Short mmCIF file of C-alpha atoms in Angstrom, two decimals:
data_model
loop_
_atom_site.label_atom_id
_atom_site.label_comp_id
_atom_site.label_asym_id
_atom_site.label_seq_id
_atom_site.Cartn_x
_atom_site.Cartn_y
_atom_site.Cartn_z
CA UNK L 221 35.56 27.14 -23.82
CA UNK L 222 36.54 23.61 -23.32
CA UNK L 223 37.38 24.25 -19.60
CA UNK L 224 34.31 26.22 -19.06
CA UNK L 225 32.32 22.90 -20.68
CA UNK L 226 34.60 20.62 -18.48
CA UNK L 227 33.59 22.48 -15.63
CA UNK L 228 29.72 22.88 -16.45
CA UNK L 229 30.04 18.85 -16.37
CA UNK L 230 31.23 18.63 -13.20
CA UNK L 231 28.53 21.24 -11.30
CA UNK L 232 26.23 19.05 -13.23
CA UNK L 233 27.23 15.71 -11.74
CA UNK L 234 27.77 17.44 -8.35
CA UNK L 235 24.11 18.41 -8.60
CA UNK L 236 22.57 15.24 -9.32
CA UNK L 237 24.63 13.77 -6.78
CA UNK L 238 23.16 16.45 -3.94
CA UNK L 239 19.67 15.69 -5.44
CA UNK L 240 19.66 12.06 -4.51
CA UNK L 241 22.20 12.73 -1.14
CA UNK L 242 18.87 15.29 -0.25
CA UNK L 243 16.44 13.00 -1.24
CA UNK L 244 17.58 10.23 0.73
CA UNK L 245 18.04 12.39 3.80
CA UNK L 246 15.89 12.23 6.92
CA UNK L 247 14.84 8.62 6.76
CA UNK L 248 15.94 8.86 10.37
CA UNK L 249 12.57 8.10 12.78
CA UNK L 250 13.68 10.43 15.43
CA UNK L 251 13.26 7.89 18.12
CA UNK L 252 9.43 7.41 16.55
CA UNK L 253 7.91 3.97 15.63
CA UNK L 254 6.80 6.28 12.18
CA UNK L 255 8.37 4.77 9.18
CA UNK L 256 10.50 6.48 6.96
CA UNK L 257 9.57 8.82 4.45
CA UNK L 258 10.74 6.79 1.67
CA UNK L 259 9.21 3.23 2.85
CA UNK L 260 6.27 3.01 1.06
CA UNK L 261 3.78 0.18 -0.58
CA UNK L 262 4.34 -0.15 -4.53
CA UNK L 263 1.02 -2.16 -6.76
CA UNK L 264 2.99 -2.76 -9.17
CA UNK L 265 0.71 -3.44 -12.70
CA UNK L 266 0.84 -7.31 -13.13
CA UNK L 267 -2.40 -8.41 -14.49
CA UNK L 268 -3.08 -12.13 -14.69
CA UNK L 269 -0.79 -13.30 -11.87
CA UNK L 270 -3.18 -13.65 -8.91
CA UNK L 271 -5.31 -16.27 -8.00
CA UNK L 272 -7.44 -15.40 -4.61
CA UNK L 273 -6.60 -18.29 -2.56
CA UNK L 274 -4.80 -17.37 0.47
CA UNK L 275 -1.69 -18.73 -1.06
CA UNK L 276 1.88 -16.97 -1.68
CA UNK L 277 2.90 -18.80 -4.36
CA UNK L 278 1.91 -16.86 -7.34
CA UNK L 279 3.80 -13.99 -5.15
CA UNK L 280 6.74 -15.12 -5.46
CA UNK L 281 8.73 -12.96 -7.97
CA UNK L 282 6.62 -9.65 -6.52
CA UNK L 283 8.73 -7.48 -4.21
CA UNK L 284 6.83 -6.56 -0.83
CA UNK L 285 8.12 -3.72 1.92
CA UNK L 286 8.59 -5.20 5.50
CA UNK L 287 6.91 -3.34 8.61
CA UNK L 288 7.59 -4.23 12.29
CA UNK L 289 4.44 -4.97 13.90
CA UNK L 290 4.28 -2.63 17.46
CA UNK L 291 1.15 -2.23 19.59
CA UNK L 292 -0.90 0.64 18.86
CA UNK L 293 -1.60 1.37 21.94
CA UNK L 294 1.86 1.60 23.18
CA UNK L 295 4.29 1.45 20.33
CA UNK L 296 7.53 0.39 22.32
CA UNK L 297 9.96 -1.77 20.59
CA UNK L 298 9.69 -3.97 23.30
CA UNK L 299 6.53 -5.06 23.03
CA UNK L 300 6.66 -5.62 19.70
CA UNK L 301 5.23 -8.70 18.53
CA UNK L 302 7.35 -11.38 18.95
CA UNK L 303 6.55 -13.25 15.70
CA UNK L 304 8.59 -10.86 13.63
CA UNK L 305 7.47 -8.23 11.11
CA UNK L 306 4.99 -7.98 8.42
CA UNK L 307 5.22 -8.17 4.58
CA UNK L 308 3.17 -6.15 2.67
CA UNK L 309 2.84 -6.62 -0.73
CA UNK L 310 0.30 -5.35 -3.92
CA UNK L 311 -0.08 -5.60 -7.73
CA UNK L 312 -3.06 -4.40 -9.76
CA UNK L 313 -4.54 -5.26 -12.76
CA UNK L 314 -5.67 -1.72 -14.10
CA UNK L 315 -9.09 -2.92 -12.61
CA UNK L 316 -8.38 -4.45 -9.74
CA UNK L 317 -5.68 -4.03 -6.49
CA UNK L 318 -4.43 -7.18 -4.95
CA UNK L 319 -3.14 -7.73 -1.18
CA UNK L 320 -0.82 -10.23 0.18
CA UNK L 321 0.01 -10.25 3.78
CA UNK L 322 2.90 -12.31 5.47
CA UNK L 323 3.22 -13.18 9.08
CA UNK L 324 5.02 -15.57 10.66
CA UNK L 325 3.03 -16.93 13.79
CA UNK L 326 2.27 -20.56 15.61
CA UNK L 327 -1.19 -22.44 14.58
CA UNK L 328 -3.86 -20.74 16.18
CA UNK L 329 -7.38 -21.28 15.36
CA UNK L 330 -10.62 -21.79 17.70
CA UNK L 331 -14.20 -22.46 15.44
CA UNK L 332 -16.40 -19.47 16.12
CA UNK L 333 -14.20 -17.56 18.23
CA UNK L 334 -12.57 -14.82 15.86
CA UNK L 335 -10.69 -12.86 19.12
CA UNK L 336 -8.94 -16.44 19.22
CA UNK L 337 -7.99 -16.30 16.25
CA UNK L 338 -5.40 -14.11 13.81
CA UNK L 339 -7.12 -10.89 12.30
CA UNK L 340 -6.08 -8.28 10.28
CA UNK L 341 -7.29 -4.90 8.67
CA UNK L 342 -6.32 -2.53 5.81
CA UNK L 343 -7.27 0.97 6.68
CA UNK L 344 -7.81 3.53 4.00
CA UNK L 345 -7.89 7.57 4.10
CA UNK L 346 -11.10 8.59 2.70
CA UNK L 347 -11.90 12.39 3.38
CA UNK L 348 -9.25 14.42 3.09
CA UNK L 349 -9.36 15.59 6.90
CA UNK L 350 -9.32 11.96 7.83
CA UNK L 351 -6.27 11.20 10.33
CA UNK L 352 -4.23 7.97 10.81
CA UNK L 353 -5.04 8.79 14.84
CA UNK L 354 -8.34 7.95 16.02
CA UNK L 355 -9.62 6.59 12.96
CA UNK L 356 -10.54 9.24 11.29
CA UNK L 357 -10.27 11.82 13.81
CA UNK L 358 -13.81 13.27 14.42
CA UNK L 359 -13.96 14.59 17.62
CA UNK L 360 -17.94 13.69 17.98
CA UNK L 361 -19.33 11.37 20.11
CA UNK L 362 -20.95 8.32 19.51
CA UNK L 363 -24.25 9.81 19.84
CA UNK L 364 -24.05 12.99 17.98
CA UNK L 365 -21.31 11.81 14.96
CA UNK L 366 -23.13 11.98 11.56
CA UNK L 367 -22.12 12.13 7.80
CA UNK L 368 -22.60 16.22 8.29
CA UNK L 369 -20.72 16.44 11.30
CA UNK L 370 -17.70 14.49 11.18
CA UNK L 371 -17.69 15.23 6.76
CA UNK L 372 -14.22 15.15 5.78
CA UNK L 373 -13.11 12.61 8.34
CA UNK L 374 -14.26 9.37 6.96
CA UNK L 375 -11.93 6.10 6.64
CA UNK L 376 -12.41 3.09 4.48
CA UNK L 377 -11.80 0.17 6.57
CA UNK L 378 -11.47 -3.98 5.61
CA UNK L 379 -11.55 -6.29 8.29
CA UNK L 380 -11.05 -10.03 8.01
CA UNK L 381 -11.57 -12.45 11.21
CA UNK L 382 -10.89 -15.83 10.65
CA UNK L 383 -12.82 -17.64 13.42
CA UNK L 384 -15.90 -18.78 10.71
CA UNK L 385 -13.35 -18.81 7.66
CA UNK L 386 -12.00 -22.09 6.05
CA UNK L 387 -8.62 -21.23 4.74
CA UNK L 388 -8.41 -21.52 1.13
CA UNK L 389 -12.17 -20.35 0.53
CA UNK L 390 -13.08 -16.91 -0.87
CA UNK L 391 -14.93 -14.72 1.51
CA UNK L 392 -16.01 -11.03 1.85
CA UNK L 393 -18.84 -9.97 -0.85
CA UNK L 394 -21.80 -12.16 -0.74
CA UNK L 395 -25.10 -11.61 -2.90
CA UNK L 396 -27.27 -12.42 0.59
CA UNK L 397 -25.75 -8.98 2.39
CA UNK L 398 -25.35 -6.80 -0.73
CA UNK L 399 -28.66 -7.65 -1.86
CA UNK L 400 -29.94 -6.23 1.77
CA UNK L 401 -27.21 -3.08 1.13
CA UNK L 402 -24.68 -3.21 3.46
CA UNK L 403 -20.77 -4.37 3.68
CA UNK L 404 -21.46 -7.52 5.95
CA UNK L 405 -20.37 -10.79 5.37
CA UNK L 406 -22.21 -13.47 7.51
CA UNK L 407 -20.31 -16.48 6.32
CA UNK L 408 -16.25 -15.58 7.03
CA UNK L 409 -16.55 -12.44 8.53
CA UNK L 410 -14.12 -10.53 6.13
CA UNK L 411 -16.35 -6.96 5.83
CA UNK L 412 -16.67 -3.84 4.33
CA UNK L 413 -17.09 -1.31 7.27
CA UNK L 414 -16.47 3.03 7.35
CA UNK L 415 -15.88 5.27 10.34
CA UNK L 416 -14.91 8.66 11.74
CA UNK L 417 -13.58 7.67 15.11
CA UNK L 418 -13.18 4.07 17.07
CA UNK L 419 -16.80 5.03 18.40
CA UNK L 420 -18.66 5.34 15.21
CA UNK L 421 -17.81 2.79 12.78
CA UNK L 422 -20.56 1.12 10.82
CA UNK L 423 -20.78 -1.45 8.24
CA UNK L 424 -21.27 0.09 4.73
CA UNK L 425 -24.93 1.26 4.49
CA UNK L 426 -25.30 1.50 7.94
CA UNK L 427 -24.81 4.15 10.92
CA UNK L 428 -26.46 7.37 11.39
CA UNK L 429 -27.34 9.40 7.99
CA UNK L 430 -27.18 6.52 5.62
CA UNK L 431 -29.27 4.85 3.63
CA UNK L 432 -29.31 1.18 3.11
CA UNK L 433 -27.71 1.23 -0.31
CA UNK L 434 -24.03 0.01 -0.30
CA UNK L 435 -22.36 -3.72 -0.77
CA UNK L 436 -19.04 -5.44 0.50
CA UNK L 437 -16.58 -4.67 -2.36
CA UNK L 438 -13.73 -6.74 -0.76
CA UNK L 439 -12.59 -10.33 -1.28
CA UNK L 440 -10.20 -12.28 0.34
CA UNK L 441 -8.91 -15.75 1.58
CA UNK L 442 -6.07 -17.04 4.44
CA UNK L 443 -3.78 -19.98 4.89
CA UNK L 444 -0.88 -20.59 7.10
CA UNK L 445 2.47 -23.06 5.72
CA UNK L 446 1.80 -25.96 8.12
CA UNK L 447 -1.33 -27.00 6.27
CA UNK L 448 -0.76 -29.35 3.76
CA UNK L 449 -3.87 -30.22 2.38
CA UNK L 450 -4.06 -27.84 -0.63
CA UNK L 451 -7.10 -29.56 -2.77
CA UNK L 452 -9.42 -27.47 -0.43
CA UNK L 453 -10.30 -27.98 3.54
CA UNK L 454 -14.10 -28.47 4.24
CA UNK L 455 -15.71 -27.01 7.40
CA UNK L 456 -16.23 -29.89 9.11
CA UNK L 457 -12.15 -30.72 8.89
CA UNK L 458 -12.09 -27.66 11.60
CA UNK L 459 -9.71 -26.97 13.17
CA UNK L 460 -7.76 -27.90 9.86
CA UNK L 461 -4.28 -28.27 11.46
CA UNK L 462 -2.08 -28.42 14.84
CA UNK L 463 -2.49 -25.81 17.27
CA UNK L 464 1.39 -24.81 18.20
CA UNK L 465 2.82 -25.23 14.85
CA UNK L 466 5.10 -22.77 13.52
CA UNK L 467 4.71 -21.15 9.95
CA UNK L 468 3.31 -17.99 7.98
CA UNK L 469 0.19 -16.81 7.98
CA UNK L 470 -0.71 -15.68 4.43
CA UNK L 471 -3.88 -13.23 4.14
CA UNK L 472 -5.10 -12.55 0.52
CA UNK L 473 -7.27 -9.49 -0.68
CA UNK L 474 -8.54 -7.73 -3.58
CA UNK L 475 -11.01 -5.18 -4.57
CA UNK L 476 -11.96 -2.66 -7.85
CA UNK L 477 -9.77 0.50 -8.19
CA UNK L 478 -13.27 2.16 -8.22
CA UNK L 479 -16.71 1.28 -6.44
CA UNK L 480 -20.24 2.45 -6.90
CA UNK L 481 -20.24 4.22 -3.50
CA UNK L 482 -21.98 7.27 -3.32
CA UNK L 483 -21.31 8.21 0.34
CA UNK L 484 -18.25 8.51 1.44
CA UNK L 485 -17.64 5.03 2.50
CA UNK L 486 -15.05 3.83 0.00
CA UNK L 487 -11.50 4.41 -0.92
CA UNK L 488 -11.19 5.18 -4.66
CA UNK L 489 -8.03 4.41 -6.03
CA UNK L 490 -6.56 6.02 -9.25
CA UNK L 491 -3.53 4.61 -11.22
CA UNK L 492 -0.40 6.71 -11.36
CA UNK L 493 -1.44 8.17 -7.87
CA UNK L 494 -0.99 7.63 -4.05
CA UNK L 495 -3.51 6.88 -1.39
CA UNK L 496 -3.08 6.90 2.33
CA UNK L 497 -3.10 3.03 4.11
CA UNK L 498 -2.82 1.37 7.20
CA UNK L 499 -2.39 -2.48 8.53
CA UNK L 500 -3.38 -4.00 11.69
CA UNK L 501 -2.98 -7.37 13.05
CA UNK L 502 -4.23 -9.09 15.84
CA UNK L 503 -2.91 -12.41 17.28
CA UNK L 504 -4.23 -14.28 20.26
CA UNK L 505 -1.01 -14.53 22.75
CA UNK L 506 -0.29 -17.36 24.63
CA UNK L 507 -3.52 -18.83 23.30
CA UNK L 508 -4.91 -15.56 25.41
CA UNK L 509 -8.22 -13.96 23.27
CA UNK L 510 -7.64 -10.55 22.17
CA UNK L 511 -9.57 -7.61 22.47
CA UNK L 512 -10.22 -4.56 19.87
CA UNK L 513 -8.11 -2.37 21.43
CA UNK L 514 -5.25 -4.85 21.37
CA UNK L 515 -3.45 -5.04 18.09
CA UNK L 516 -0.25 -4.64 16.02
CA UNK L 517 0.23 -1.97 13.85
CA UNK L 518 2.52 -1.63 10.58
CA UNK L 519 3.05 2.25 11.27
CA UNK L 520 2.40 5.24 13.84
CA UNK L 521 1.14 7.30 10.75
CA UNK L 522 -0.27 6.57 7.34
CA UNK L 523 1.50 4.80 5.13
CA UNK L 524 1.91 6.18 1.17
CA UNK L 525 0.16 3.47 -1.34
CA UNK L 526 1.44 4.14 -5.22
CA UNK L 527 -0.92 2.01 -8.05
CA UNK L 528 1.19 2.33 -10.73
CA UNK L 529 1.44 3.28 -14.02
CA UNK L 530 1.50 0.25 -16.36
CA UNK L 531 4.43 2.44 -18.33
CA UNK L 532 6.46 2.07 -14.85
CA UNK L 533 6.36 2.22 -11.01
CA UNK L 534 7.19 6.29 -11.23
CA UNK L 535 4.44 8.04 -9.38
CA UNK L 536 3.21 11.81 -10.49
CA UNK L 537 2.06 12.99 -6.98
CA UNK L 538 4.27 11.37 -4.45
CA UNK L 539 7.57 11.99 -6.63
CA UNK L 540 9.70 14.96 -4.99
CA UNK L 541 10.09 18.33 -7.32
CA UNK L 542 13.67 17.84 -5.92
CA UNK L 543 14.20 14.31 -7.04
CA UNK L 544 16.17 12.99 -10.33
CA UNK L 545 15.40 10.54 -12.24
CA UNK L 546 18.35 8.92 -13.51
CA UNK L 547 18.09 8.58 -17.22
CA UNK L 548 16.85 12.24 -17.13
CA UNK L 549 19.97 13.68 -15.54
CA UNK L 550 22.14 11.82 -17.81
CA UNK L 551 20.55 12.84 -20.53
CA UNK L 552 20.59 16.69 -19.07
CA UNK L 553 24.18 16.33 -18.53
CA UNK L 554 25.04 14.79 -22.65
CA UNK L 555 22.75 18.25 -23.97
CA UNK L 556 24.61 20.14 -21.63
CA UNK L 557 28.05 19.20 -22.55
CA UNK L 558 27.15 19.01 -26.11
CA UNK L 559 26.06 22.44 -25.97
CA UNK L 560 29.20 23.77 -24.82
CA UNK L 561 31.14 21.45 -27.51
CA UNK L 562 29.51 22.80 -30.30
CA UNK L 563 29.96 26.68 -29.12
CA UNK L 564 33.74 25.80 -28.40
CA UNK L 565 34.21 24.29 -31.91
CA UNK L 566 32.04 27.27 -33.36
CA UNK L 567 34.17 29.70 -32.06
CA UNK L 568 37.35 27.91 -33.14
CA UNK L 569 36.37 28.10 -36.53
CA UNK L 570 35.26 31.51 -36.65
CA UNK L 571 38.97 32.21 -35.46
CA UNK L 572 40.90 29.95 -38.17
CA UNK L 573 41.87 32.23 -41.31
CA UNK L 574 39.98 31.67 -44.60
CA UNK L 575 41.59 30.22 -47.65
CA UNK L 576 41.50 32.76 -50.57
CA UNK L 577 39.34 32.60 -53.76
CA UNK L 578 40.87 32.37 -56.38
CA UNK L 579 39.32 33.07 -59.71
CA UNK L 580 38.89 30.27 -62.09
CA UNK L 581 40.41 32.26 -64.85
CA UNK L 582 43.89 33.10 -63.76
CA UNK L 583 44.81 29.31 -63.08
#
């Protein structure tokens, strides 16, 4: 019996080994720009860290996952942007999910020209048929794609140009455009905006179907490292630094777990489970504008977003049935072998001989 719990340890260990040997397997992109399966972005739960300025610092001690940035278009390592890759990093609040951004990139900034400019977006999955491909994926045409039609193919979309933004300042929601329903934002150009395909995308509350009932839910500021000035840049300090210099661009975001919206049009996150992302950046080469069509992307395919649990970072619907956790297997593998201890010793002692009784009255 001692052998046979000796060996139970061993297939035990053996197992747990093969677990995470299988679980780390295929991380391999088979030639494809796709990430692998086990790169993902963590919100960790760190309420009270985050202060919406556009600056890193309070990021510090928060770990982020690196993406290279290739074109969308034409995702060949060679034309990858030449600035380097992207960090992503997010923390939430139990209310609230935080972005930070990270891009290194020269000083570029033009007043009032936002394609001269650095951009970026965070795409969302909203309906469940909604592909990373074509933005949503619904094969109608600009002219005939409604809420009905295209149902199940919507995306949640935040898009932040910078050509009208001071850095430092808060932008996004406004009380001017949510009072008049819809996800603009007139002042920095950081909106709210839904679609099924690259041909019909629509600011929240707008597009074909809608009503005019919806507001611009996300927040968010940018600076890059060469500007020094931190008390706070006024607009008419434009273009606020050197064109040419080298630094990081730093583009901060946040928004509720959970909006109001009632069609469609929103991304609702829920703690202890994943959603579906995407991040695209656009950078004006060689001081060359840069069109729609032309931008960086963090991934050929969606990207797996986990808002944790403020017991841990473990998350229920994006962990593998095949995966161990740790503690658990060591503490499989102590019942196990304790198990077969205690039937050893059991069956020892059933073997041993038993002392005699011996009455009380013959001693």
């Amino acid at each position: 019996m001692l052998r046979l719990a000796l060996f139970s340890a061993i297939v035990l260990s053996s197992a747990i080994r093969l677990a995470d040997a299988h679980e780390d397997h295929g991380g391999e992109a088979g030639g494809s720009c796709e990430m692998s399966p086990n790169v993902r972005v963590l919100a960790e739960y760190r309420p009270g860290i985050v202060t919406v300025d556009g600056h890193a610092d309070d990021w510090a001690d928060v770990d982020g996952s690196e993406f290279p940035l290739l074109p969308a278009l034409d995702p060949d390592e060679d034309k990858a942007y030449a600035g380097g890759h992207m960090t992503v990093k997010a923390v939430h609040d139990g209310s609230n999910v935080f972005f930070m951004l990270q891009v290194d990139g020269e000083y570029a900034y033009s007043k009032g020209g936002n394609n001269k400019c650095p951009s970026v977006a965070l795409m969302f999955q909203v309906g469940e048929d909604a592909s990373y491909h074509n933005m949503g994926g619904c094969t109608d045409k600009p002219d005939t794609c409604t809420n009905k039609s295209c149902r199940g193919h919507e995306v949640d979309i935040m898009h932040f140009s910078i050509g009208n933004a001071i850095p430092g300042r808060l932008y996004g929601g406004n009380l001017i455009d949510n009072s008049d329903g819809n996800g603009n934002d007139r002042f920095g150009h950081l909106v709210d905006v839904y679609a099924w395909n690259p041909h019909c995308r629509y600011l929240d509350g707008k597009g074909p179907g809608n009503s005019s009932n919806a507001q611009n839910d996300w927040h968010g500021a940018w600076w890059h490292s060469s500007l020094t000035f931190h008390s706070g840049y006024l607009e008419g300090e434009s273009p606020y630094g050197k064109s040419g210099q080298k630094g990081t661009y730093s583009f901060e975001f946040t928004r509720s777990l959970r909006t109001m919206d009632h069609f469609q049009q929103d991304v609702q996150f829920t703690i202890s489970q994943a959603s579906k992302m995407a991040v695209a950046f656009w950078y004006p080469t060689s001081g060359n504008p840069w069109s729609g069509s032309q931008h960086y992307s963090a991934s050929c395919n969606w990207l797996p977003l986990d808002i944790a649990s403020p017991n841990g970072p473990s998350i229920s619907r994006v962990r593998s049935s095949s995966s161990w956790d740790a503690a658990t297997a060591f503490a499989l593998l102590l019942s196990v072998v304790s198990f077969c201890l205690s039937v050893f010793i059991g069956y020892w002692v059933s073997k041993t001989k038993g002392v005699p009784f011996t009455p009380i009255d013959r001693l």
